[in-house]
Amino acid sequence: MMIPAPLLRDVPPGHSSSGRLERALRSGRFVVTAELNPPDSANPEDVYERAKVLSEVCDSINATDASGAHCHISSMAICALLIRAGYNPVLQISCRDRNRIAIQGDVLGAAAMGVSNILCLTGDGVQTGDHPEAKPVFDLDSTSLLQAIRTMRDDGKFLSGRKITSPPPVFLGAAANPFAPPLDWRPLRLAKKIEAGAQFVQTQYCFDVPLLRSYMEKVRDMGLDEKCFILVGIGPLASARTGRWIRSNVPGVHIPDSILDRLEGAQDQKKEGRQICIDLIQEVREIEGVSGIHVMAYRQEKFVSEIISASGVLSYESLVRQPAVRAAKE
Amino acid sequence: MYSLRLLASKNARLFEFAYDLFEPIVHALAPLWRTIGYQRVEKPFSAVERWTKGLMFDCQMCGLCILSSTGMSCPMNCPKKIRNGPCGGVRSNGNCEIEPDMRCVWVDAWTGSRQMKGGDKLNTIQPPVDHRIQGSSAWLRHVREMPTGAQAAGQTDAGSAGKT
């Protein structure tokens, strides 16, 4: 029996991939992606269980690559499982654990398997994970990784210049943190990643909407929102204590006092955390240039559906609100 | 040395000025290096480079120096060796996510580059490091590669010295 090769699937004109994420973003409607918390297990059911709760509301599910430098089931394996089940995952590739030879091979393998979205990350340092004694690789960084995969896709060449017979049709993403210093540099940094090949970005958790607004203002002034789809990172905080812990222990996550005060003052902090999340989504979607949200609900995945539904971003009215087809974005 | 490194990015303009003076001299002497033989001058060159840049910038001798594009802050001091930084983990006080007591080298790169004439070179996409040339002199490589094609000329042909 002939197995249809995913590579030969039609890539719509003006698209880089045949995937649902790119189609959804280019359609102009509000898009929701979510991060799957990878199990420490060799049982595929554990992956499906976690994907199922997210899939009700998500266009795409991110398969993290040993995030926080902790060992889990690999992003490649999660993608293989999710594709088999009909999902459109985002393969996260970090530069921490593999060199350019391994990564480029993985890109071809992933595309052959049907992966249509790749998120290029530098990765967390090994020191932050559960194997601090491991050898950090960092042969490439997020920007040079973007450029390498774009070269593979558009020029059909490896970094060595050697020809690829069938290039990988992938939609390329990057991470952005509008909330970490140097704040003035962040929009320029986004521009650099776009120049290197980023077509969509997923940001770090947003808890400070005014800061995001001023970032987006610069992004719009530079015309970057015309060249790249921006998905804002969102997630519910379980309690003020958790929020405080994240603020002091997870570098790069900025949580203003006002959020923690609001949690502290609530009777049911967990519920309030979800309400804050809903409010943030509603504020974020109003910002011009924001194409969607990226939900990171660590250990609260079962509430993602509820949060998204309550926010109204997937209601009929909001889906038809932005009819403009933004096919121009490359 | 950490304190000197901080000083260097604080005075990036001065170092840019000094480098702009130094670079043409090394280039002008290219025929001399060629006559002696690049391989022969490699050792003293890399020794001097290692010592001076090591002292001033905590240079890691990656062999592909981009200090003038990174606000005189050496990216190889980033624990993740990011050549196109900063990452998203910079702490609110501007320090590194991995080494909390060290200022992020890319925060220094930003402040340094803002003073420099060629500060916008910070936006240039840097290619990954060539691990074969680690430990070798970046100055000498710069001299050898500046006049294109002259590398080969140095050994095989007595042609022009190229522009310096």
mmCIF file of C-alpha atoms in Angstrom, chain A residues 100 122-125 127 138-141 143-144 147 177 180-182 184-186 188-189 192 195-196 251-252, chain B residues 79-80 82-92 94 97-98 106-107 110 122-126 128-129 131:
data_model
loop_
_atom_site.group_PDB
_atom_site.id
_atom_site.type_symbol
_atom_site.label_atom_id
_atom_site.label_comp_id
_atom_site.label_asym_id
_atom_site.label_seq_id
_atom_site.Cartn_x
_atom_site.Cartn_y
_atom_site.Cartn_z
ATOM 1 C CA ARG A 100 23.850 21.660 13.788
ATOM 2 C CA THR A 122 18.034 28.817 22.140
ATOM 3 C CA GLY A 123 16.876 26.843 25.168
ATOM 4 C CA ASP A 124 17.370 27.162 28.894
ATOM 5 C CA GLY A 125 20.819 26.590 30.382
ATOM 6 C CA GLN A 127 22.165 24.691 35.104
ATOM 7 C CA PHE A 138 24.613 25.680 22.050
ATOM 8 C CA ASP A 139 26.261 25.172 18.670
ATOM 9 C CA LEU A 140 23.612 27.504 17.174
ATOM 10 C CA ASP A 141 21.339 30.072 18.793
ATOM 11 C CA THR A 143 18.443 33.303 15.390
ATOM 12 C CA SER A 144 21.039 31.257 13.544
ATOM 13 C CA GLN A 147 18.260 31.160 9.410
ATOM 14 C CA ASN A 177 9.971 38.358 25.523
ATOM 15 C CA ALA A 180 12.623 41.508 29.917
ATOM 16 C CA PRO A 181 15.382 44.124 29.770
ATOM 17 C CA PRO A 182 16.668 45.835 27.697
ATOM 18 C CA ASP A 184 14.051 49.276 24.158
ATOM 19 C CA TRP A 185 15.893 46.557 22.325
ATOM 20 C CA ARG A 186 13.110 43.996 22.301
ATOM 21 C CA LEU A 188 14.616 45.400 17.300
ATOM 22 C CA ARG A 189 15.368 41.893 18.435
ATOM 23 C CA LYS A 192 16.245 40.490 13.714
ATOM 24 C CA GLU A 195 14.927 38.863 9.197
ATOM 25 C CA ALA A 196 16.362 35.469 10.074
ATOM 26 C CA PRO A 251 13.817 34.422 35.004
ATOM 27 C CA GLY A 252 12.090 36.378 32.295
ATOM 28 C CA PRO B 79 26.624 30.959 29.431
ATOM 29 C CA LYS B 80 24.560 29.948 26.396
ATOM 30 C CA ILE B 82 24.387 33.257 22.184
ATOM 31 C CA ARG B 83 25.816 35.214 19.258
ATOM 32 C CA ASN B 84 22.477 36.894 18.582
ATOM 33 C CA GLY B 85 21.289 37.808 22.054
ATOM 34 C CA PRO B 86 19.829 38.566 24.481
ATOM 35 C CA CYS B 87 17.691 35.602 25.452
ATOM 36 C CA GLY B 88 14.349 36.041 27.155
ATOM 37 C CA GLY B 89 15.656 35.137 30.578
ATOM 38 C CA VAL B 90 17.346 38.429 31.460
ATOM 39 C CA ARG B 91 16.480 39.278 35.067
ATOM 40 C CA SER B 92 14.688 42.492 35.930
ATOM 41 C CA GLY B 94 19.663 43.175 33.975
ATOM 42 C CA GLU B 97 19.388 34.046 34.281
ATOM 43 C CA ILE B 98 22.038 31.393 34.762
ATOM 44 C CA TRP B 106 23.845 41.456 25.994
ATOM 45 C CA VAL B 107 22.584 44.148 28.347
ATOM 46 C CA TRP B 110 23.111 47.214 24.252
ATOM 47 C CA LEU B 122 24.173 45.018 16.710
ATOM 48 C CA ASN B 123 21.263 44.263 14.395
ATOM 49 C CA THR B 124 23.401 42.175 12.062
ATOM 50 C CA ILE B 125 22.633 38.464 12.156
ATOM 51 C CA GLN B 126 25.758 36.680 13.333
ATOM 52 C CA PRO B 128 27.350 30.376 14.212
ATOM 53 C CA VAL B 129 30.939 29.984 15.348
ATOM 54 C CA HIS B 131 34.630 25.511 16.001
#
